[in-house]
Amino acid sequence: MKHIGIVMECDFRKEASQEEAFAEAFSLADTAEKYGIDGVWLAERHFAAHRRPTDPMGGGIPSIVSVPLVMAGAIAARTKKIKIATGVSVLPLCHPIRLAEEAATVDHISQGRLIFGIGRSSFPKSYEGYGVPYSESRDMFQENLDIILKSWTEERLNHKGKYYEFNDVAVMPQPYQDPYPPIIIAANTPDTFPVVGNQGFPLATGLRGSDIPAAAKSLQLYKDAWKESGHLGEPEIYMRIPVYVHEDPHKALENPKEGVMNAFRRQAENAVNAAKKAGPDDAGNLARRAEILSSLTYEDLLEGRLAYGTPEQVVEKLKYAEEEMGLTGVVIEPNVGGLLTKDQVNESVALVAEKVSPKLKKGII
């Protein structure tokens, strides 16, 4: 396995201040750097405040990471080795030229450590807050990506599309990496996987919406499209997997249980909400996802969607996932549901770095 990264959701704990939430996020990045984790992957979450009784369902976990590239610049300035990824930047919610400028700036601050992860997000609430129609997110995503690529590869940007028109625009700065940072596209619905494969980009997905056998089938669509489109080499696949490691096998399962069950219930609620507001290409998939998620027990999750256990058990589970899905890297979700303490999260990350990652990279169980 090439890459072991960590997702930073930047949770905003109910008993904490926003200042403390930022401090905890930077502490996690420092821990990842200290213990040799390959990369931090910054989520993008909008309007993720603590839920009031009158708020609609499906809002997700409270978070302070609404502008991941700003966070990425701060992390780049305080670290030396770790890769810094957006996981993911939601393209339809940002002006494409501004996003190209910001990403290129972070690439320079980090001296080439940026990974530009991009996607559409499955949170309609984010689109509502910005006044952007979620049903048009597919078309907006593709046009914004085209503009960003032109901004990074052409001396002057000229573009005329459905949403934007630019004439003779000099976009600065250009990226530090030549021609631009690695681009990884997120996919979570079956029809999106072959689209990414046809385009020839690395892919990021996760086990929140499907178990390992189902994810492997979707990834085969991506791999087939990659080969049929004539792209050279093997495609790169990065999988988000909830991971919690503890030396005590009982605590390894019990400590994260309440948080992860809450998270999957919220995810089912969000899928219901998203299905109501999605375009026709997405509504059916989201409705089916909601139905599946709402029926899952903790035992179901442990069987096919979580890697919780002792270091030895987690190595075995991640190795199985790697072999079944042909993974390039794993991006661990260290605190699904946000109820683990800061110390529990940091101790788990340290165990991943010290006792899990080395065996995965050597292929030794």
mmCIF file of C-alpha atoms in Angstrom:
data_model
loop_
_atom_site.group_PDB
_atom_site.id
_atom_site.type_symbol
_atom_site.label_atom_id
_atom_site.label_comp_id
_atom_site.label_asym_id
_atom_site.label_seq_id
_atom_site.Cartn_x
_atom_site.Cartn_y
_atom_site.Cartn_z
ATOM 1 C CA MET A 1 0.000 0.000 0.000
ATOM 2 C CA LYS A 2 1.337 3.373 -1.066
ATOM 3 C CA HIS A 3 -0.453 5.849 1.212
ATOM 4 C CA ILE A 4 -1.895 5.891 4.743
ATOM 5 C CA GLY A 5 -3.704 9.155 5.383
ATOM 6 C CA ILE A 6 -6.120 10.554 7.935
ATOM 7 C CA VAL A 7 -9.378 12.447 7.403
ATOM 8 C CA MET A 8 -9.745 15.695 9.319
ATOM 9 C CA GLU A 9 -13.446 16.451 9.832
ATOM 10 C CA CYS A 10 -12.447 19.144 12.369
ATOM 11 C CA ASP A 11 -15.293 18.321 14.735
ATOM 12 C CA PHE A 12 -16.821 21.084 16.818
ATOM 13 C CA ARG A 13 -17.547 19.357 20.124
ATOM 14 C CA LYS A 14 -20.652 20.550 21.973
ATOM 15 C CA GLU A 15 -18.774 21.388 25.166
ATOM 16 C CA ALA A 16 -15.917 23.151 23.339
ATOM 17 C CA SER A 17 -15.416 26.651 21.977
ATOM 18 C CA GLN A 18 -14.631 27.240 18.318
ATOM 19 C CA GLU A 19 -11.113 28.266 19.335
ATOM 20 C CA GLU A 20 -10.687 24.884 21.022
ATOM 21 C CA ALA A 21 -12.015 23.125 17.927
ATOM 22 C CA PHE A 22 -9.335 24.767 15.771
ATOM 23 C CA ALA A 23 -6.659 23.919 18.346
ATOM 24 C CA GLU A 24 -7.756 20.267 18.365
ATOM 25 C CA ALA A 25 -7.667 20.133 14.568
ATOM 26 C CA PHE A 26 -4.113 21.483 14.432
ATOM 27 C CA SER A 27 -3.103 19.096 17.229
ATOM 28 C CA LEU A 28 -4.304 16.154 15.141
ATOM 29 C CA ALA A 29 -2.283 17.389 12.149
ATOM 30 C CA ASP A 30 0.780 17.717 14.398
ATOM 31 C CA THR A 31 0.243 14.168 15.684
ATOM 32 C CA ALA A 32 -0.007 12.853 12.130
ATOM 33 C CA GLU A 33 3.243 14.618 11.171
ATOM 34 C CA LYS A 34 5.003 13.450 14.330
ATOM 35 C CA TYR A 35 4.169 9.784 13.814
ATOM 36 C CA GLY A 36 4.808 9.634 10.084
ATOM 37 C CA ILE A 37 1.274 9.457 8.681
ATOM 38 C CA ASP A 38 1.523 10.104 4.932
ATOM 39 C CA GLY A 39 -1.192 12.727 4.598
ATOM 40 C CA VAL A 40 -4.029 14.676 6.182
ATOM 41 C CA TRP A 41 -7.252 14.989 4.164
ATOM 42 C CA LEU A 42 -9.346 18.048 5.017
ATOM 43 C CA ALA A 43 -13.091 17.745 4.663
ATOM 44 C CA GLU A 44 -15.297 20.657 3.546
ATOM 45 C CA ARG A 45 -18.356 21.211 5.734
ATOM 46 C CA HIS A 46 -20.726 24.164 5.546
ATOM 47 C CA PHE A 47 -23.330 25.398 8.028
ATOM 48 C CA ALA A 48 -22.439 22.480 10.332
ATOM 49 C CA ALA A 49 -23.468 24.058 13.618
ATOM 50 C CA HIS A 50 -24.904 22.179 16.557
ATOM 51 C CA ARG A 51 -28.417 21.060 15.755
ATOM 52 C CA ARG A 52 -31.371 22.769 17.424
ATOM 53 C CA PRO A 53 -34.610 20.856 18.085
ATOM 54 C CA THR A 54 -36.278 22.727 15.219
ATOM 55 C CA ASP A 55 -33.519 22.053 12.675
ATOM 56 C CA PRO A 56 -34.131 19.597 9.791
ATOM 57 C CA MET A 57 -32.593 16.154 9.950
ATOM 58 C CA GLY A 58 -29.468 15.159 8.063
ATOM 59 C CA GLY A 59 -27.207 18.017 9.057
ATOM 60 C CA GLY A 60 -24.216 15.898 9.980
ATOM 61 C CA ILE A 61 -21.642 16.419 12.717
ATOM 62 C CA PRO A 62 -20.810 20.005 13.781
ATOM 63 C CA SER A 63 -17.543 21.128 12.185
ATOM 64 C CA ILE A 64 -15.419 24.246 11.728
ATOM 65 C CA VAL A 65 -13.746 23.257 8.427
ATOM 66 C CA SER A 66 -15.732 25.324 5.916
ATOM 67 C CA VAL A 67 -12.669 26.553 3.972
ATOM 68 C CA PRO A 68 -10.286 23.594 3.767
ATOM 69 C CA LEU A 69 -7.675 25.347 1.635
ATOM 70 C CA VAL A 70 -7.192 28.015 4.306
ATOM 71 C CA MET A 71 -6.741 25.234 6.869
ATOM 72 C CA ALA A 72 -4.389 23.506 4.440
ATOM 73 C CA GLY A 73 -2.219 26.614 4.197
ATOM 74 C CA ALA A 74 -1.985 26.833 7.989
ATOM 75 C CA ILE A 75 -1.078 23.147 8.280
ATOM 76 C CA ALA A 76 1.475 23.509 5.480
ATOM 77 C CA ALA A 77 3.170 26.321 7.387
ATOM 78 C CA ARG A 78 3.520 24.233 10.574
ATOM 79 C CA THR A 79 4.638 20.945 8.983
ATOM 80 C CA LYS A 80 7.521 19.798 6.807
ATOM 81 C CA LYS A 81 6.811 16.349 5.363
ATOM 82 C CA ILE A 82 3.170 15.377 5.446
ATOM 83 C CA LYS A 83 1.010 15.573 2.314
ATOM 84 C CA ILE A 84 -1.964 17.920 2.622
ATOM 85 C CA ALA A 85 -5.101 16.941 0.725
ATOM 86 C CA THR A 86 -8.513 18.458 0.327
ATOM 87 C CA GLY A 87 -10.926 15.664 1.031
ATOM 88 C CA VAL A 88 -12.754 17.072 -0.819
ATOM 89 C CA SER A 89 -13.136 20.606 -2.166
ATOM 90 C CA VAL A 90 -16.762 20.983 -3.313
ATOM 91 C CA LEU A 91 -16.301 22.513 -6.767
ATOM 92 C CA PRO A 92 -19.843 23.799 -7.455
ATOM 93 C CA LEU A 93 -19.790 25.929 -4.279
ATOM 94 C CA CYS A 94 -16.749 28.021 -5.171
ATOM 95 C CA HIS A 95 -15.788 30.286 -8.059
ATOM 96 C CA PRO A 96 -13.414 28.136 -10.161
ATOM 97 C CA ILE A 97 -10.786 30.831 -10.710
ATOM 98 C CA ARG A 98 -10.688 31.676 -7.000
ATOM 99 C CA LEU A 99 -10.319 27.974 -6.196
ATOM 100 C CA ALA A 100 -7.515 27.595 -8.748
ATOM 101 C CA GLU A 101 -5.697 30.578 -7.212
ATOM 102 C CA GLU A 102 -6.097 29.314 -3.645
ATOM 103 C CA ALA A 103 -5.024 25.749 -4.417
ATOM 104 C CA ALA A 104 -1.957 26.949 -6.335
ATOM 105 C CA THR A 105 -1.063 29.220 -3.401
ATOM 106 C CA VAL A 106 -1.227 26.315 -0.931
ATOM 107 C CA ASP A 107 0.867 24.247 -3.328
ATOM 108 C CA HIS A 108 3.580 26.908 -3.075
ATOM 109 C CA ILE A 109 3.307 27.330 0.704
ATOM 110 C CA SER A 110 3.688 23.553 1.112
ATOM 111 C CA GLN A 111 6.400 23.344 -1.569
ATOM 112 C CA GLY A 112 4.523 20.752 -3.562
ATOM 113 C CA ARG A 113 2.777 18.764 -0.845
ATOM 114 C CA LEU A 114 -0.805 19.544 -1.934
ATOM 115 C CA ILE A 115 -3.183 16.846 -3.183
ATOM 116 C CA PHE A 116 -6.263 18.431 -4.757
ATOM 117 C CA GLY A 117 -9.210 16.200 -3.883
ATOM 118 C CA ILE A 118 -12.476 17.347 -5.443
ATOM 119 C CA GLY A 119 -16.118 16.306 -5.497
ATOM 120 C CA ARG A 120 -19.768 17.387 -5.412
ATOM 121 C CA SER A 121 -20.710 16.487 -1.801
ATOM 122 C CA SER A 122 -23.901 14.712 -0.734
ATOM 123 C CA PHE A 123 -25.078 17.500 1.593
ATOM 124 C CA PRO A 124 -27.875 19.531 -0.078
ATOM 125 C CA LYS A 125 -27.852 21.852 2.950
ATOM 126 C CA SER A 126 -24.510 23.248 1.778
ATOM 127 C CA TYR A 127 -25.970 24.085 -1.626
ATOM 128 C CA GLU A 128 -29.072 25.661 -0.099
ATOM 129 C CA GLY A 129 -26.970 27.966 2.044
ATOM 130 C CA TYR A 130 -25.074 29.220 -0.999
ATOM 131 C CA GLY A 131 -28.175 29.441 -3.174
ATOM 132 C CA VAL A 132 -26.799 26.868 -5.612
ATOM 133 C CA PRO A 133 -29.185 24.267 -7.095
ATOM 134 C CA TYR A 134 -28.061 20.806 -5.977
ATOM 135 C CA SER A 135 -29.798 19.284 -9.011
ATOM 136 C CA GLU A 136 -27.261 21.031 -11.275
ATOM 137 C CA SER A 137 -24.183 19.967 -9.317
ATOM 138 C CA ARG A 138 -23.013 17.453 -11.941
ATOM 139 C CA ASP A 139 -22.826 19.987 -14.773
ATOM 140 C CA MET A 140 -21.359 22.663 -12.515
ATOM 141 C CA PHE A 141 -18.691 20.289 -11.217
ATOM 142 C CA GLN A 142 -17.499 19.390 -14.704
ATOM 143 C CA GLU A 143 -17.385 22.953 -15.978
ATOM 144 C CA ASN A 144 -15.546 24.175 -12.890
ATOM 145 C CA LEU A 145 -12.980 21.388 -13.233
ATOM 146 C CA ASP A 146 -12.422 22.288 -16.886
ATOM 147 C CA ILE A 147 -11.843 25.940 -15.930
ATOM 148 C CA ILE A 148 -9.391 25.045 -13.155
ATOM 149 C CA LEU A 149 -7.366 22.824 -15.491
ATOM 150 C CA LYS A 150 -7.258 25.557 -18.131
ATOM 151 C CA SER A 151 -6.208 28.082 -15.468
ATOM 152 C CA TRP A 152 -3.244 25.887 -14.564
ATOM 153 C CA THR A 153 -2.121 24.885 -18.042
ATOM 154 C CA GLU A 154 -2.789 27.864 -20.300
ATOM 155 C CA GLU A 155 -0.997 31.218 -20.279
ATOM 156 C CA ARG A 156 -4.327 33.040 -20.655
ATOM 157 C CA LEU A 157 -7.691 31.564 -19.758
ATOM 158 C CA ASN A 158 -10.415 31.669 -22.396
ATOM 159 C CA HIS A 159 -13.648 29.841 -21.696
ATOM 160 C CA LYS A 160 -17.310 29.964 -22.654
ATOM 161 C CA GLY A 161 -19.660 27.528 -20.958
ATOM 162 C CA LYS A 162 -23.075 27.117 -19.380
ATOM 163 C CA TYR A 163 -22.172 28.916 -16.153
ATOM 164 C CA TYR A 164 -19.036 31.011 -16.840
ATOM 165 C CA GLU A 165 -17.357 32.988 -19.586
ATOM 166 C CA PHE A 166 -13.769 34.309 -19.397
ATOM 167 C CA ASN A 167 -11.649 36.119 -21.967
ATOM 168 C CA ASP A 168 -7.860 36.484 -21.852
ATOM 169 C CA VAL A 169 -7.549 36.064 -18.059
ATOM 170 C CA ALA A 170 -4.070 35.547 -16.569
ATOM 171 C CA VAL A 171 -4.562 33.341 -13.499
ATOM 172 C CA MET A 172 -1.799 33.642 -10.890
ATOM 173 C CA PRO A 173 -0.028 31.974 -9.253
ATOM 174 C CA GLN A 174 0.537 28.841 -11.260
ATOM 175 C CA PRO A 175 0.985 25.664 -9.161
ATOM 176 C CA TYR A 176 4.311 24.699 -7.614
ATOM 177 C CA GLN A 177 3.954 21.154 -8.989
ATOM 178 C CA ASP A 178 4.279 20.715 -12.743
ATOM 179 C CA PRO A 179 1.791 20.910 -14.368
ATOM 180 C CA TYR A 180 -0.445 20.921 -11.272
ATOM 181 C CA PRO A 181 -1.055 19.061 -7.994
ATOM 182 C CA PRO A 182 -2.353 15.489 -8.137
ATOM 183 C CA ILE A 183 -6.110 15.612 -8.688
ATOM 184 C CA ILE A 184 -8.277 12.954 -7.058
ATOM 185 C CA ILE A 185 -12.033 12.837 -7.705
ATOM 186 C CA ALA A 186 -14.536 11.515 -5.179
ATOM 187 C CA ALA A 187 -17.211 9.060 -6.320
ATOM 188 C CA ASN A 188 -20.029 7.555 -4.276
ATOM 189 C CA THR A 189 -22.783 6.640 -6.757
ATOM 190 C CA PRO A 190 -22.447 3.768 -9.269
ATOM 191 C CA ASP A 191 -22.830 5.981 -12.338
ATOM 192 C CA THR A 192 -20.025 8.306 -11.213
ATOM 193 C CA PHE A 193 -17.311 5.631 -11.097
ATOM 194 C CA PRO A 194 -17.039 5.055 -14.883
ATOM 195 C CA VAL A 195 -17.109 8.827 -15.496
ATOM 196 C CA VAL A 196 -13.980 9.275 -13.371
ATOM 197 C CA GLY A 197 -12.391 6.247 -15.042
ATOM 198 C CA ASN A 198 -13.033 7.668 -18.510
ATOM 199 C CA GLN A 199 -11.386 10.935 -17.488
ATOM 200 C CA GLY A 200 -8.295 9.132 -16.203
ATOM 201 C CA PHE A 201 -8.149 10.644 -12.721
ATOM 202 C CA PRO A 202 -7.349 8.809 -9.479
ATOM 203 C CA LEU A 203 -10.458 8.084 -7.434
ATOM 204 C CA ALA A 204 -11.446 8.488 -3.789
ATOM 205 C CA THR A 205 -14.444 6.761 -2.252
ATOM 206 C CA GLY A 206 -15.518 5.439 1.121
ATOM 207 C CA LEU A 207 -17.219 2.702 3.078
ATOM 208 C CA ARG A 208 -19.893 4.903 4.635
ATOM 209 C CA GLY A 209 -22.283 4.248 1.740
ATOM 210 C CA SER A 210 -21.439 0.626 0.948
ATOM 211 C CA ASP A 211 -19.663 -2.419 2.331
ATOM 212 C CA ILE A 212 -16.486 -3.910 0.872
ATOM 213 C CA PRO A 213 -18.146 -6.321 -1.636
ATOM 214 C CA ALA A 214 -20.447 -3.576 -2.973
ATOM 215 C CA ALA A 215 -17.597 -1.065 -3.145
ATOM 216 C CA ALA A 216 -15.469 -3.594 -5.035
ATOM 217 C CA LYS A 217 -18.207 -3.907 -7.701
ATOM 218 C CA SER A 218 -18.417 -0.134 -8.129
ATOM 219 C CA LEU A 219 -14.631 0.127 -8.329
ATOM 220 C CA GLN A 220 -14.597 -2.485 -11.083
ATOM 221 C CA LEU A 221 -16.738 -0.099 -13.152
ATOM 222 C CA TYR A 222 -14.055 2.545 -12.637
ATOM 223 C CA LYS A 223 -11.224 0.165 -13.561
ATOM 224 C CA ASP A 224 -13.021 -1.076 -16.681
ATOM 225 C CA ALA A 225 -13.719 2.470 -17.875
ATOM 226 C CA TRP A 226 -10.085 3.433 -17.219
ATOM 227 C CA LYS A 227 -8.801 0.629 -19.434
ATOM 228 C CA GLU A 228 -11.442 1.045 -22.149
ATOM 229 C CA SER A 229 -10.515 4.729 -22.436
ATOM 230 C CA GLY A 230 -6.897 3.801 -23.156
ATOM 231 C CA HIS A 231 -5.262 5.229 -20.047
ATOM 232 C CA LEU A 232 -1.837 3.784 -19.290
ATOM 233 C CA GLY A 233 -0.781 2.061 -16.081
ATOM 234 C CA GLU A 234 -2.972 1.093 -13.172
ATOM 235 C CA PRO A 235 -5.552 3.507 -11.729
ATOM 236 C CA GLU A 236 -5.057 4.825 -8.207
ATOM 237 C CA ILE A 237 -7.812 4.226 -5.641
ATOM 238 C CA TYR A 238 -7.992 5.841 -2.195
ATOM 239 C CA MET A 239 -10.547 4.461 0.254
ATOM 240 C CA ARG A 240 -11.925 6.272 3.298
ATOM 241 C CA ILE A 241 -12.370 3.718 6.068
ATOM 242 C CA PRO A 242 -13.396 4.310 9.693
ATOM 243 C CA VAL A 243 -10.484 3.065 11.819
ATOM 244 C CA TYR A 244 -10.060 2.857 15.579
ATOM 245 C CA VAL A 245 -7.179 1.002 17.212
ATOM 246 C CA HIS A 246 -6.769 0.052 20.885
ATOM 247 C CA GLU A 247 -4.596 -2.564 22.539
ATOM 248 C CA ASP A 248 -7.613 -3.765 24.544
ATOM 249 C CA PRO A 249 -9.954 -5.631 22.127
ATOM 250 C CA HIS A 250 -13.057 -4.813 24.193
ATOM 251 C CA LYS A 251 -12.324 -1.063 24.335
ATOM 252 C CA ALA A 252 -11.461 -1.107 20.618
ATOM 253 C CA LEU A 253 -15.097 -1.936 19.887
ATOM 254 C CA GLU A 254 -16.916 -0.216 22.734
ATOM 255 C CA ASN A 255 -15.174 3.188 22.776
ATOM 256 C CA PRO A 256 -16.324 4.249 19.274
ATOM 257 C CA LYS A 257 -19.680 2.414 19.214
ATOM 258 C CA GLU A 258 -22.065 5.211 20.248
ATOM 259 C CA GLY A 259 -20.455 7.773 17.957
ATOM 260 C CA VAL A 260 -20.395 5.582 14.887
ATOM 261 C CA MET A 261 -24.018 4.471 15.302
ATOM 262 C CA ASN A 262 -25.097 8.103 15.647
ATOM 263 C CA ALA A 263 -23.115 8.977 12.537
ATOM 264 C CA PHE A 264 -24.713 6.303 10.381
ATOM 265 C CA ARG A 265 -28.191 7.320 11.545
ATOM 266 C CA ARG A 266 -27.403 10.910 10.545
ATOM 267 C CA GLN A 267 -26.054 9.701 7.227
ATOM 268 C CA ALA A 268 -29.306 7.856 6.511
ATOM 269 C CA GLU A 269 -31.249 11.036 7.340
ATOM 270 C CA ASN A 270 -29.007 13.056 5.038
ATOM 271 C CA ALA A 271 -29.509 10.573 2.181
ATOM 272 C CA VAL A 272 -33.285 10.920 2.559
ATOM 273 C CA ASN A 273 -32.975 14.698 2.416
ATOM 274 C CA ALA A 274 -30.563 14.581 -0.524
ATOM 275 C CA ALA A 275 -32.801 12.238 -2.526
ATOM 276 C CA LYS A 276 -35.648 14.774 -2.327
ATOM 277 C CA LYS A 277 -33.503 17.552 -3.771
ATOM 278 C CA ALA A 278 -31.231 15.701 -6.185
ATOM 279 C CA GLY A 279 -31.533 15.558 -9.945
ATOM 280 C CA PRO A 280 -33.062 12.486 -11.608
ATOM 281 C CA ASP A 281 -29.651 10.861 -12.108
ATOM 282 C CA ASP A 282 -28.964 10.799 -8.350
ATOM 283 C CA ALA A 283 -32.342 10.540 -6.587
ATOM 284 C CA GLY A 284 -32.809 6.786 -6.958
ATOM 285 C CA ASN A 285 -29.311 5.929 -5.763
ATOM 286 C CA LEU A 286 -29.655 8.196 -2.722
ATOM 287 C CA ALA A 287 -33.046 6.724 -1.777
ATOM 288 C CA ARG A 288 -31.635 3.198 -1.929
ATOM 289 C CA ARG A 289 -28.637 4.266 0.150
ATOM 290 C CA ALA A 290 -30.919 5.736 2.811
ATOM 291 C CA GLU A 291 -32.907 2.509 3.032
ATOM 292 C CA ILE A 292 -29.770 0.398 3.469
ATOM 293 C CA LEU A 293 -28.123 2.712 5.990
ATOM 294 C CA SER A 294 -31.192 2.914 8.209
ATOM 295 C CA SER A 295 -31.248 -0.880 8.623
ATOM 296 C CA LEU A 296 -27.614 -1.433 9.618
ATOM 297 C CA THR A 297 -26.656 -2.797 13.053
ATOM 298 C CA TYR A 298 -23.272 -2.298 14.722
ATOM 299 C CA GLU A 299 -22.417 -5.900 13.860
ATOM 300 C CA ASP A 300 -23.198 -5.170 10.191
ATOM 301 C CA LEU A 301 -20.873 -2.189 10.273
ATOM 302 C CA LEU A 302 -18.049 -4.155 11.900
ATOM 303 C CA GLU A 303 -18.436 -6.847 9.264
ATOM 304 C CA GLY A 304 -18.010 -4.717 6.175
ATOM 305 C CA ARG A 305 -17.597 -0.990 6.829
ATOM 306 C CA LEU A 306 -15.330 -0.460 9.857
ATOM 307 C CA ALA A 307 -11.782 -1.436 10.805
ATOM 308 C CA TYR A 308 -11.929 -1.441 14.599
ATOM 309 C CA GLY A 309 -9.832 -3.633 16.858
ATOM 310 C CA THR A 310 -6.344 -4.317 18.124
ATOM 311 C CA PRO A 311 -3.412 -3.395 15.865
ATOM 312 C CA GLU A 312 -3.244 -6.982 14.591
ATOM 313 C CA GLN A 313 -6.978 -7.100 13.855
ATOM 314 C CA VAL A 314 -6.933 -3.757 12.054
ATOM 315 C CA VAL A 315 -3.963 -4.803 9.912
ATOM 316 C CA GLU A 316 -5.876 -7.912 8.893
ATOM 317 C CA LYS A 317 -9.038 -5.958 8.056
ATOM 318 C CA LEU A 318 -7.207 -3.307 6.022
ATOM 319 C CA LYS A 319 -5.179 -5.907 4.181
ATOM 320 C CA TYR A 320 -8.415 -7.674 3.232
ATOM 321 C CA ALA A 321 -9.846 -4.360 1.997
ATOM 322 C CA GLU A 322 -6.698 -3.675 -0.034
ATOM 323 C CA GLU A 323 -6.799 -7.071 -1.716
ATOM 324 C CA GLU A 324 -10.544 -7.049 -2.413
ATOM 325 C CA MET A 325 -10.634 -3.545 -3.882
ATOM 326 C CA GLY A 326 -7.136 -3.023 -5.294
ATOM 327 C CA LEU A 327 -6.382 -0.021 -3.139
ATOM 328 C CA THR A 328 -3.497 2.403 -3.584
ATOM 329 C CA GLY A 329 -4.090 3.992 -0.215
ATOM 330 C CA VAL A 330 -6.317 4.117 2.822
ATOM 331 C CA VAL A 331 -7.555 7.354 4.357
ATOM 332 C CA ILE A 332 -8.641 6.555 7.887
ATOM 333 C CA GLU A 333 -11.594 8.230 9.575
ATOM 334 C CA PRO A 334 -10.370 8.404 13.188
ATOM 335 C CA ASN A 335 -13.465 9.672 14.993
ATOM 336 C CA VAL A 336 -16.675 8.822 13.168
ATOM 337 C CA GLY A 337 -19.499 10.445 15.085
ATOM 338 C CA GLY A 338 -17.171 12.791 16.965
ATOM 339 C CA LEU A 339 -17.607 11.243 20.439
ATOM 340 C CA LEU A 340 -14.089 9.914 21.036
ATOM 341 C CA THR A 341 -11.949 12.177 23.208
ATOM 342 C CA LYS A 342 -8.967 14.039 21.815
ATOM 343 C CA ASP A 343 -6.617 11.672 23.677
ATOM 344 C CA GLN A 344 -8.407 8.573 22.367
ATOM 345 C CA VAL A 345 -8.109 9.845 18.794
ATOM 346 C CA ASN A 346 -4.422 10.748 19.108
ATOM 347 C CA GLU A 347 -3.587 7.410 20.774
ATOM 348 C CA SER A 348 -5.363 5.511 17.992
ATOM 349 C CA VAL A 349 -3.550 7.506 15.298
ATOM 350 C CA ALA A 350 -0.227 6.780 17.003
ATOM 351 C CA LEU A 351 -0.995 3.046 17.012
ATOM 352 C CA VAL A 352 -1.915 3.205 13.324
ATOM 353 C CA ALA A 353 1.432 4.818 12.541
ATOM 354 C CA GLU A 354 3.525 2.566 14.782
ATOM 355 C CA LYS A 355 1.868 -0.846 14.468
ATOM 356 C CA VAL A 356 -0.486 -0.831 11.466
ATOM 357 C CA SER A 357 1.021 1.264 8.679
ATOM 358 C CA PRO A 358 4.463 -0.415 8.619
ATOM 359 C CA LYS A 359 2.932 -3.868 8.156
ATOM 360 C CA LEU A 360 0.575 -2.729 5.430
ATOM 361 C CA LYS A 361 3.377 -1.061 3.508
ATOM 362 C CA LYS A 362 5.554 -4.154 3.801
ATOM 363 C CA GLY A 363 2.675 -6.465 2.964
ATOM 364 C CA ILE A 364 3.175 -8.388 6.195
ATOM 365 C CA ILE A 365 0.287 -9.429 8.405
#
